[in-house]
Coordinates of C-alpha atoms in Angstrom, one line a residue:
M79 CA -0.5 0.0 0.0
I80 CA 1.1 3.0 -1.0
M81 CA 1.6 5.6 1.8
H82 CA 1.2 8.8 2.4
R83 CA 5.1 11.3 4.9
T84 CA 1.9 12.4 7.0
S85 CA 0.9 12.3 11.1
G86 CA -1.4 12.7 13.4
L87 CA -2.8 11.8 16.6
L88 CA -4.5 8.9 18.6
L89 CA -7.8 10.1 20.5
H90 CA -10.6 8.6 21.4
P91 CA -13.5 10.5 20.8
T92 CA -14.5 9.5 24.3
S93 CA -12.2 11.6 25.5
L94 CA -12.6 15.0 23.9
P95 CA -14.4 17.8 25.6
G96 CA -17.8 19.3 26.6
P97 CA -20.7 19.7 29.3
Y98 CA -22.0 16.0 28.5
G99 CA -20.3 14.2 30.9
I100 CA -18.9 12.1 28.0
G101 CA -16.6 13.6 24.5
D102 CA -19.0 13.5 20.8
L103 CA -19.3 14.0 17.8
G104 CA -20.7 18.0 18.0
P105 CA -19.2 21.1 18.4
S106 CA -16.2 19.9 20.2
A107 CA -15.0 17.9 17.7
R108 CA -15.4 20.0 15.3
R109 CA -12.4 22.0 17.3
F110 CA -10.2 19.4 18.3
V111 CA -9.9 18.6 14.0
D112 CA -9.7 21.9 13.4
F113 CA -6.5 22.4 15.7
L114 CA -5.5 19.3 13.9
A115 CA -5.5 21.8 10.7
A116 CA -3.2 24.5 12.2
A117 CA -0.8 21.7 13.9
G118 CA -0.4 20.4 9.7
Q119 CA -1.3 16.7 11.0
G120 CA -3.1 14.4 8.0
L121 CA -4.9 11.7 10.6
W122 CA -6.8 11.5 13.0
Q123 CA -6.7 7.8 15.0
M124 CA -9.5 6.2 17.1
L125 CA -10.0 2.9 19.1
P126 CA -13.0 1.4 18.0
L127 CA -17.0 2.7 17.5
G128 CA -18.8 0.6 19.1
P129 CA -21.1 0.2 21.3
T130 CA -19.5 -0.3 24.4
G131 CA -20.2 -3.3 27.3
Y132 CA -18.1 -4.4 29.3
R133 CA -16.4 -2.2 32.0
D134 CA -17.2 0.1 29.1
S135 CA -13.9 -0.7 26.7
P136 CA -14.5 0.1 23.1
Y137 CA -12.2 -3.5 22.5
Q138 CA -15.7 -5.3 23.6
C139 CA -18.3 -4.2 21.9
T140 CA -21.8 -5.4 21.8
S141 CA -21.8 -5.6 18.3
A142 CA -19.0 -5.8 15.7
F143 CA -21.1 -3.5 13.4
A144 CA -23.5 -0.6 15.1
A145 CA -21.6 2.4 16.7
N146 CA -21.7 3.7 20.1
P147 CA -24.6 5.8 20.8
L148 CA -22.9 8.2 23.6
L149 CA -21.2 9.5 20.8
I150 CA -23.8 11.4 19.8
S151 CA -24.0 14.8 19.6
P152 CA -27.2 16.2 22.1
D153 CA -26.2 20.6 19.9
D154 CA -26.4 18.9 16.8
L155 CA -29.8 17.5 17.9
L156 CA -30.4 21.3 19.0
E157 CA -30.1 22.4 15.6
L158 CA -32.0 19.8 13.7
G159 CA -34.6 21.0 15.9
W160 CA -35.1 17.4 17.2
L161 CA -34.8 17.8 20.7
Q162 CA -35.8 21.4 22.1
A163 CA -33.6 23.9 24.9
S164 CA -35.7 22.7 27.3
D165 CA -35.3 18.6 26.8
L166 CA -31.4 19.8 28.6
D167 CA -33.1 21.0 31.7
G168 CA -32.2 18.5 35.2
R169 CA -28.9 17.8 33.3
P170 CA -26.2 15.9 35.8
E171 CA -23.5 17.7 37.3
F172 CA -20.4 15.5 35.3
P173 CA -17.0 16.0 35.7
E174 CA -15.5 17.7 33.6
D175 CA -11.9 15.2 32.7
R176 CA -13.6 12.2 33.0
V177 CA -16.3 10.2 31.5
D178 CA -18.7 9.2 34.3
F179 CA -20.6 6.1 32.1
G180 CA -23.3 5.0 35.0
A181 CA -24.6 8.3 34.9
V182 CA -23.8 9.5 31.0
A183 CA -25.7 6.3 29.6
P184 CA -29.3 6.3 31.0
W185 CA -29.3 10.7 31.0
K186 CA -28.8 10.3 27.0
A187 CA -31.1 6.8 26.2
R188 CA -33.7 10.0 27.6
L189 CA -32.4 12.3 25.5
L190 CA -32.3 9.9 21.8
E191 CA -36.0 8.5 23.2
L192 CA -37.5 12.4 22.7
A193 CA -34.9 12.6 19.4
R194 CA -37.8 10.2 17.7
A195 CA -40.2 11.7 18.8
G196 CA -39.1 15.3 17.1
F197 CA -38.2 13.6 13.9
E198 CA -40.9 11.7 13.5
S199 CA -43.4 15.4 14.4
S200 CA -40.5 17.5 12.6
A201 CA -37.9 15.4 10.4
S202 CA -38.3 16.7 6.9
E203 CA -38.7 14.5 3.5
G204 CA -35.9 14.5 2.7
D205 CA -34.3 13.0 6.2
R206 CA -37.2 10.8 5.8
V207 CA -36.1 9.6 3.2
W208 CA -32.4 9.0 4.3
Y209 CA -33.2 7.2 7.0
A210 CA -35.2 5.0 4.5
H211 CA -32.2 4.3 2.6
F212 CA -30.0 3.6 6.3
R213 CA -31.8 1.1 6.4
E214 CA -32.0 -0.3 3.6
H215 CA -27.9 0.0 2.8
E216 CA -27.2 -1.5 6.5
G217 CA -29.6 -4.6 6.3
F218 CA -27.1 -7.0 6.9
W219 CA -26.7 -5.9 10.5
L220 CA -29.0 -3.1 11.2
D221 CA -31.9 -5.7 11.9
D222 CA -30.3 -8.0 13.8
Y223 CA -28.8 -5.5 16.4
A224 CA -32.0 -3.1 16.4
L225 CA -33.2 -6.7 17.9
Y226 CA -31.1 -7.0 20.4
H227 CA -30.5 -4.3 21.7
A228 CA -34.2 -4.2 22.2
L229 CA -34.4 -7.4 24.4
K230 CA -31.1 -5.9 26.0
T231 CA -33.0 -3.8 27.4
H232 CA -35.9 -5.3 27.7
H233 CA -33.5 -7.3 30.5
D234 CA -32.0 -4.6 32.3
L235 CA -29.4 -5.1 30.0
R236 CA -27.6 -8.7 31.4
P237 CA -25.6 -11.4 29.0
W238 CA -28.0 -13.1 26.0
T239 CA -27.4 -15.7 27.9
D240 CA -29.2 -15.1 31.3
W241 CA -32.5 -14.9 28.7
E242 CA -35.4 -16.9 28.3
P243 CA -34.0 -19.9 26.7
A244 CA -36.6 -19.0 23.5
L245 CA -34.8 -15.9 23.4
A246 CA -31.9 -16.7 24.0
Q247 CA -31.4 -19.3 21.2
R248 CA -33.5 -17.4 19.3
D249 CA -36.9 -19.5 18.8
P250 CA -39.0 -18.2 15.9
E251 CA -41.7 -18.3 17.0
A252 CA -40.6 -16.6 20.5
L253 CA -39.1 -13.9 18.2
A254 CA -41.6 -12.9 16.4
A255 CA -43.9 -13.1 19.0
W256 CA -41.7 -10.9 20.8
S257 CA -40.7 -8.4 18.3
E258 CA -44.9 -7.5 17.3
R259 CA -44.8 -5.9 20.9
H260 CA -41.9 -3.8 21.3
R261 CA -41.8 -2.7 17.5
D262 CA -41.0 0.6 19.0
E263 CA -38.4 -0.4 20.7
I264 CA -36.9 -2.2 17.8
E265 CA -37.5 0.9 15.1
L266 CA -35.3 3.5 18.5
Q267 CA -33.0 1.2 18.0
R268 CA -32.4 1.5 14.2
F269 CA -33.2 5.1 14.3
I270 CA -30.1 5.4 17.4
Q271 CA -28.0 4.1 14.5
Y272 CA -29.2 7.0 12.0
V273 CA -28.9 9.7 14.3
F274 CA -25.2 8.8 14.8
H275 CA -24.2 7.7 11.0
R276 CA -25.8 11.6 9.9
Q277 CA -23.7 13.6 12.3
W278 CA -20.5 11.0 12.2
S279 CA -20.6 11.5 7.8
A280 CA -20.9 15.1 8.9
L281 CA -18.0 15.1 10.8
R282 CA -15.9 13.2 8.4
D283 CA -17.2 15.6 5.6
Y284 CA -16.0 18.3 7.6
A285 CA -12.8 16.3 8.5
R286 CA -11.6 15.8 4.8
A287 CA -12.7 19.5 3.7
R288 CA -9.6 20.2 6.1
G289 CA -7.8 18.4 4.6
V290 CA -7.7 15.2 7.9
R291 CA -7.7 11.3 7.0
L292 CA -10.1 9.2 10.0
I293 CA -8.5 6.2 11.0
G294 CA -10.8 3.5 12.9
D295 CA -9.6 0.1 15.0
I296 CA -11.2 -2.8 14.6
P297 CA -10.6 -5.8 17.1
I298 CA -10.0 -9.7 15.9
F299 CA -12.2 -10.6 18.1
V300 CA -15.3 -10.2 19.1
A301 CA -18.0 -10.0 22.5
H302 CA -19.9 -12.8 23.5
D303 CA -21.9 -10.7 24.8
S304 CA -22.6 -8.9 20.8
S305 CA -25.5 -8.9 18.7
E306 CA -23.2 -11.1 16.2
V307 CA -22.7 -14.8 18.8
W308 CA -25.9 -14.7 19.6
T309 CA -27.3 -14.1 16.2
H310 CA -24.8 -16.1 14.2
P311 CA -23.6 -19.0 17.4
E312 CA -22.0 -21.2 14.6
W313 CA -19.4 -19.1 13.8
F314 CA -18.2 -19.4 17.7
E315 CA -16.3 -21.9 19.6
L316 CA -19.2 -22.3 21.7
D317 CA -20.9 -25.2 24.3
E318 CA -24.6 -26.4 23.3
H319 CA -26.0 -24.6 25.8
G320 CA -24.1 -20.9 23.7
H321 CA -21.3 -20.1 26.1
P322 CA -17.3 -20.4 25.0
T323 CA -15.6 -23.8 25.0
V324 CA -12.3 -20.9 24.5
I325 CA -11.2 -18.0 24.7
A326 CA -8.8 -16.0 23.2
G327 CA -6.0 -13.3 25.1
V328 CA -1.7 -13.3 24.6
P329 CA 0.8 -15.1 26.2
P330 CA 3.3 -13.3 29.5
D331 CA 4.2 -10.5 28.0
Y332 CA 5.3 -6.9 28.9
F333 CA 2.3 -5.8 30.0
S334 CA 1.4 -8.7 32.1
A335 CA 2.9 -11.8 33.0
T336 CA 0.3 -13.8 33.4
G337 CA -0.6 -13.0 30.8
Q338 CA -4.0 -11.2 28.9
R339 CA -7.4 -12.9 28.9
W340 CA -10.0 -11.0 27.1
G341 CA -12.5 -13.4 28.0
N342 CA -13.6 -13.2 23.8
P343 CA -15.3 -16.8 21.3
L344 CA -13.0 -17.5 19.3
Y345 CA -14.1 -18.0 15.7
R346 CA -15.2 -21.0 13.9
W347 CA -12.9 -20.6 10.3
P348 CA -13.8 -23.4 8.6
V349 CA -17.8 -22.3 9.0
L350 CA -16.5 -18.3 8.2
A351 CA -14.2 -19.8 5.5
A352 CA -17.0 -21.9 3.7
D353 CA -18.9 -19.1 3.5
G354 CA -16.8 -17.4 2.1
Y355 CA -16.0 -15.2 4.6
R356 CA -18.6 -12.8 3.9
F357 CA -18.6 -12.0 7.9
W358 CA -14.8 -10.1 8.0
I359 CA -15.8 -8.2 4.3
E360 CA -19.0 -6.6 5.2
R361 CA -17.4 -5.9 8.7
L362 CA -14.3 -4.3 7.0
R363 CA -17.0 -2.7 4.6
R364 CA -18.9 -0.8 7.2
V365 CA -15.7 0.3 9.1
L366 CA -14.2 2.2 5.8
E367 CA -18.1 3.8 5.5
L368 CA -16.5 5.3 8.1
V369 CA -13.2 6.0 8.2
D370 CA -10.3 6.4 5.4
L371 CA -7.5 3.5 6.9
V372 CA -7.8 1.3 9.5
R373 CA -5.8 -0.3 12.5
I374 CA -6.4 -4.4 12.6
D375 CA -5.9 -4.6 16.4
H376 CA -4.2 -8.0 16.7
F377 CA -3.2 -9.0 13.4
R378 CA -0.7 -11.7 14.3
G379 CA -4.1 -13.4 15.4
F380 CA -4.6 -14.0 11.4
A381 CA -1.5 -16.7 11.8
G382 CA -1.4 -17.6 15.2
Y383 CA -3.8 -16.9 18.0
W384 CA -3.2 -18.1 21.4
E385 CA -6.0 -20.5 22.7
I386 CA -7.7 -20.0 26.1
P387 CA -9.7 -23.0 27.6
A388 CA -12.7 -21.4 29.3
S389 CA -12.1 -22.6 32.3
E390 CA -8.9 -21.0 33.1
E391 CA -8.6 -18.3 35.5
T392 CA -4.9 -16.7 33.6
A393 CA -3.2 -17.0 30.1
I394 CA -0.5 -18.7 30.8
N395 CA -2.1 -22.2 30.1
G396 CA -2.9 -21.8 26.5
H397 CA -1.4 -23.0 22.9
W398 CA -1.1 -21.3 20.2
A399 CA -3.9 -21.8 17.3
P400 CA -3.3 -21.4 13.7
G401 CA -5.9 -19.0 12.0
P402 CA -7.0 -18.5 8.2
G403 CA -3.7 -16.7 7.5
L404 CA -3.3 -15.3 3.2
E405 CA -6.4 -16.7 2.8
L406 CA -9.1 -14.5 4.8
F407 CA -7.0 -11.2 3.0
E408 CA -6.9 -12.7 -0.6
A409 CA -11.1 -12.5 0.3
L410 CA -11.0 -9.3 1.4
R411 CA -9.3 -8.2 -1.6
A412 CA -11.2 -9.5 -4.7
A413 CA -14.8 -8.1 -2.3
L414 CA -13.4 -4.9 -1.5
G415 CA -10.3 -3.7 -3.9
E416 CA -6.1 -5.3 -4.0
N417 CA -5.1 -2.3 -1.9
L418 CA -6.4 -2.8 1.0
P419 CA -6.3 0.9 3.2
L420 CA -5.1 -1.3 6.1
I421 CA -2.4 -0.5 9.1
A422 CA -1.3 -3.8 10.7
E423 CA -1.0 -3.9 14.6
D424 CA 1.5 -6.5 15.0
L425 CA 2.9 -6.1 19.1
G426 CA 3.3 -8.3 20.8
V427 CA 4.7 -12.0 20.4
I428 CA 5.5 -11.4 16.5
T429 CA 6.8 -14.6 14.2
E430 CA 7.8 -14.9 11.0
D431 CA 4.7 -16.1 10.0
V432 CA 3.3 -12.8 11.1
E433 CA 5.8 -10.5 9.3
A434 CA 5.6 -13.2 6.3
L435 CA 1.9 -12.3 5.8
R436 CA 2.2 -8.6 6.5
D437 CA 4.5 -7.9 3.9
T438 CA 2.9 -10.5 1.3
L439 CA 0.4 -7.7 2.0
E440 CA 2.1 -5.0 1.6
L441 CA 1.1 -3.5 4.6
P442 CA 2.4 -1.0 6.9
G443 CA 3.3 -2.6 10.6
M444 CA 3.7 -0.5 14.1
A445 CA 6.5 0.7 16.3
V446 CA 6.0 2.4 19.4
L447 CA 8.9 4.6 20.7
Q448 CA 8.1 3.7 24.8
F449 CA 9.2 -0.4 24.0
G450 CA 12.2 0.3 22.0
F451 CA 13.6 2.8 24.6
E452 CA 13.0 0.3 27.5
D453 CA 16.3 -1.7 25.8
L454 CA 18.1 0.5 25.6
E455 CA 19.4 0.2 29.2
D456 CA 21.9 -2.2 27.6
G457 CA 23.0 0.0 25.9
F458 CA 23.1 -0.5 22.8
G459 CA 20.1 0.2 19.9
G460 CA 19.1 -2.6 18.6
S461 CA 15.4 -3.3 18.9
S462 CA 13.4 -2.2 15.1
F463 CA 11.3 0.0 17.3
L464 CA 13.8 2.3 17.3
P465 CA 14.5 5.3 14.6
H466 CA 17.2 4.0 12.9
Q467 CA 15.4 1.1 13.1
H468 CA 12.7 2.0 11.0
R469 CA 11.9 1.1 7.7
R470 CA 8.9 3.8 5.0
R471 CA 5.9 0.5 6.2
L472 CA 5.9 1.8 9.2
A473 CA 3.1 4.4 11.3
V474 CA 5.7 5.1 14.7
Y475 CA 3.9 6.0 17.6
T476 CA 5.6 7.9 20.6
G477 CA 3.5 5.0 23.2
T478 CA -0.5 3.6 21.8
H479 CA -4.0 3.1 24.1
D480 CA -2.4 0.9 25.7
N481 CA 0.9 2.3 27.6
N482 CA 1.1 5.4 30.1
T483 CA 1.8 8.9 29.1
L484 CA 4.6 9.3 27.8
L485 CA 5.9 11.8 30.6
G486 CA 4.1 9.1 32.9
W487 CA 6.2 6.3 31.7
W488 CA 8.9 8.6 31.9
A489 CA 9.3 8.9 35.4
E490 CA 9.7 5.5 36.5
R491 CA 12.5 4.6 35.0
N492 CA 15.7 4.8 36.1
E493 CA 18.2 6.9 35.8
H494 CA 20.2 5.4 33.3
L495 CA 17.4 5.2 30.6
R496 CA 16.9 7.9 30.8
T497 CA 20.7 8.6 30.4
Q498 CA 20.7 6.7 27.8
A499 CA 17.9 7.6 25.5
L500 CA 19.0 11.3 26.3
T501 CA 22.2 10.9 24.7
Y502 CA 19.6 9.1 21.6
L503 CA 17.9 12.0 21.4
N504 CA 19.8 14.5 21.9
G505 CA 17.9 16.2 24.6
D506 CA 18.1 17.6 27.5
G507 CA 15.0 16.1 29.2
Q508 CA 13.8 19.6 29.4
A509 CA 10.8 18.4 27.2
V510 CA 11.2 15.1 26.8
N511 CA 7.9 14.7 25.3
W512 CA 8.4 16.7 22.7
D513 CA 11.9 14.7 22.2
F514 CA 10.1 12.4 21.4
I515 CA 7.6 13.4 19.3
R516 CA 10.3 15.7 17.2
A517 CA 12.1 11.0 16.9
A518 CA 8.7 10.0 15.9
L519 CA 8.8 13.5 13.0
G520 CA 12.0 12.9 11.9
S521 CA 11.8 8.4 10.8
V522 CA 11.6 7.5 7.4
A523 CA 8.1 6.1 8.6
D524 CA 5.8 7.1 6.4
L525 CA 2.7 7.5 9.0
A526 CA 4.1 9.4 12.4
L527 CA 1.6 9.1 15.2
F528 CA 1.0 11.0 19.3
P529 CA -1.7 10.5 21.7
M530 CA -3.3 13.3 22.4
Q531 CA -2.2 13.8 26.3
D532 CA 1.8 13.7 24.7
V533 CA 1.1 16.6 23.0
L534 CA -0.4 18.4 25.6
D535 CA 2.4 17.6 28.8
L536 CA -0.1 15.3 30.7
G537 CA 1.5 12.6 32.6
A538 CA 0.4 9.3 33.8
E539 CA -2.7 11.4 35.7
A540 CA -3.8 11.0 32.0
C541 CA -3.7 6.8 31.2
M542 CA -6.3 5.7 28.9
N543 CA -5.9 2.4 30.1
R544 CA -3.9 0.0 31.7
P545 CA -4.1 -3.9 30.3
G546 CA -4.5 -6.6 32.6
T547 CA -6.5 -3.9 35.5
A548 CA -10.1 -4.3 35.4
E549 CA -11.1 -0.8 37.1
G550 CA -10.4 3.3 35.9
N551 CA -10.3 2.4 32.1
W552 CA -11.4 4.7 29.1
L553 CA -11.6 7.3 31.9
W554 CA -9.8 10.1 30.5
R555 CA -11.2 13.2 29.3
Y556 CA -9.4 16.8 28.2
R557 CA -10.2 20.1 29.0
E558 CA -11.6 22.4 25.9
D559 CA -7.9 25.1 28.3
Q560 CA -6.0 22.6 27.6
L561 CA -6.9 22.7 23.8
D562 CA -3.2 25.2 23.8
P563 CA -2.5 27.1 20.2
S564 CA 0.3 26.9 21.0
A565 CA 0.6 23.3 20.3
A566 CA -0.4 23.2 17.5
E567 CA 1.8 26.1 16.8
R568 CA 5.5 23.9 18.5
L569 CA 3.7 20.9 16.8
L570 CA 3.0 22.5 12.6
R571 CA 6.9 23.5 12.9
L572 CA 8.5 20.1 13.5
S573 CA 6.0 18.1 10.8
R574 CA 6.9 20.9 7.9
L575 CA 10.1 20.3 9.2
Y576 CA 10.5 16.6 9.2
G577 CA 8.4 16.6 5.7
R578 CA 5.2 15.7 6.6
R579 CA 1.5 17.2 4.8
P580 CA -1.9 16.3 5.8
Y581 CA -4.1 16.0 2.8
A582 CA -4.5 18.0 0.3
P583 CA -8.7 19.2 1.6
G584 CA -11.5 17.1 -0.6

C-alpha cells in the first residue's frame, strides 16, 4: 500500500471535552479537527467506535457493526430541531476531565427517545428518505442489532445467555411474538444508529475539507455478549448453552506476567471460510464507510492466535492455534479491492509467519518508541522500534492507548535508562515528550502518530488504559482550556521540518 508521509493524533472521541459527560461528534469534535489542521496534521486515529459493554471497553463492543450511541451530539440534535433546549433541563453535574458512564448512559438514552419523537413530528421529507435508505443499505446487520439491543435493554442489560431460553436460542416463534409486542423499542435502535451515521458523515466531511483523514480500529475478536454471537452462534466456539469453550487472549508479555485473558469467543474459521468470509467482508466494508484507514488490532491472530480453555483463570495455560492466514485477505481483496487501507497492529509475540503475512499483503506495521527505548537499558540500540531501525512502510507511535503517557512512562524509568535515552535523542530532559515526538516525526516511517496526552504534556493521570487492570480505564478526557494553540504551532513547525504534510482538502 502506497502511503502519504504524514502525521496525526490518537484520541478516542469519548475523550473530547464538553458539557455532556462524554466527548461526542458535535462542536468539540470539529474544534479538535481545527486543532489538527492548525497543527499541520493529516490523521485522527481513534479506538473502535462500537457500543461498549463490559467495563466500557471499546474493545468489548456489543456489536461489530453498530456505533456507540453515547457519541451522538445533543447540540447537533438541537440544531436540527429534533431536541428542544428544555429537553436538556435537569442535566446531571458531569465531571469535566473524565467520563461518568454510569450517569451518561441513562441520561443520553432519554435524550435519544425524545429526539426520535422530534424526528417523527418535524423531520423533513429528505430526512425521512435518508433514514429509509440507511435502513436498507445497512440491512446486513442493522435489523439483528436493533432486535438484540431492544432485548438486552428489556432484560436490564443482562447477557443474552441469561435471557429466557426461547429468546436466547432464537426460537423463531418466540422472536416473532416478542418483536411484534416491542416494535417501537426495536425501531428506536434503528433510529439511533441512523442519527450516529448522519452526525458521523458530517464530521468526516468536515475533516476531509481540512485535509484530515480518519483512522479506525477493528478488534480481531468480538465480545461474547454481542449481537453477532447471539445471531450466529455457529460462527463461534460455543457449547450447547451458548457459552465459550475456548477464549482469546495473549501469553505473558511486557504488559502482564500472567498474560491477558480477554474472554472473547474464538471463531470457527472453517465455518466462516465456507461462507466466503462474508462476515469479515461486510465488517470491513462497514468500517470503511466510516473511516479512511483501519488499524487491525491483534493482526498476529490471523497467522496464529492464543487459545485458552474457558475454564482457565489466566492466559498462562493457552496454546497457539492457526489462523486463516492469506486466504481471508484474498477474499477481502476480491470483494473490496486490492489496495486495502489497513495498518497491521503487529505488537507482542511476533513470529516469522506473522511478518510474512504482513509483508505479503504490503501492509504497514507499527513501532512504539516506548518499547524501543526500554531496550536501551544495556546501551545497544538494536530494537526495531528505535527510529534508526525504521522502514518506510510503518506507523511509528510515541505510545498507544495501552501505554502510559510519555511523561508518565518517563517518570517511572530509572536514571540509567533516562541517560541512555537522552543521549540517543540529544535532549536535555526539559521537554522529553517533545523529544520523542520529534524523533517520531524525523523517522523514515510514512506515518507518525502521538496520543493527544503527549502533545498536551500530560502525565500518568491521563492514561487511557492499563492492560491487566479492571477499573479506572477508558475514562480520560481533556478540558477545553487544555487545547493550547502553542502546542499546535510547535507541532506544525516540527511536522513541516520533517516533511510531513496533511492531505489535500476534499
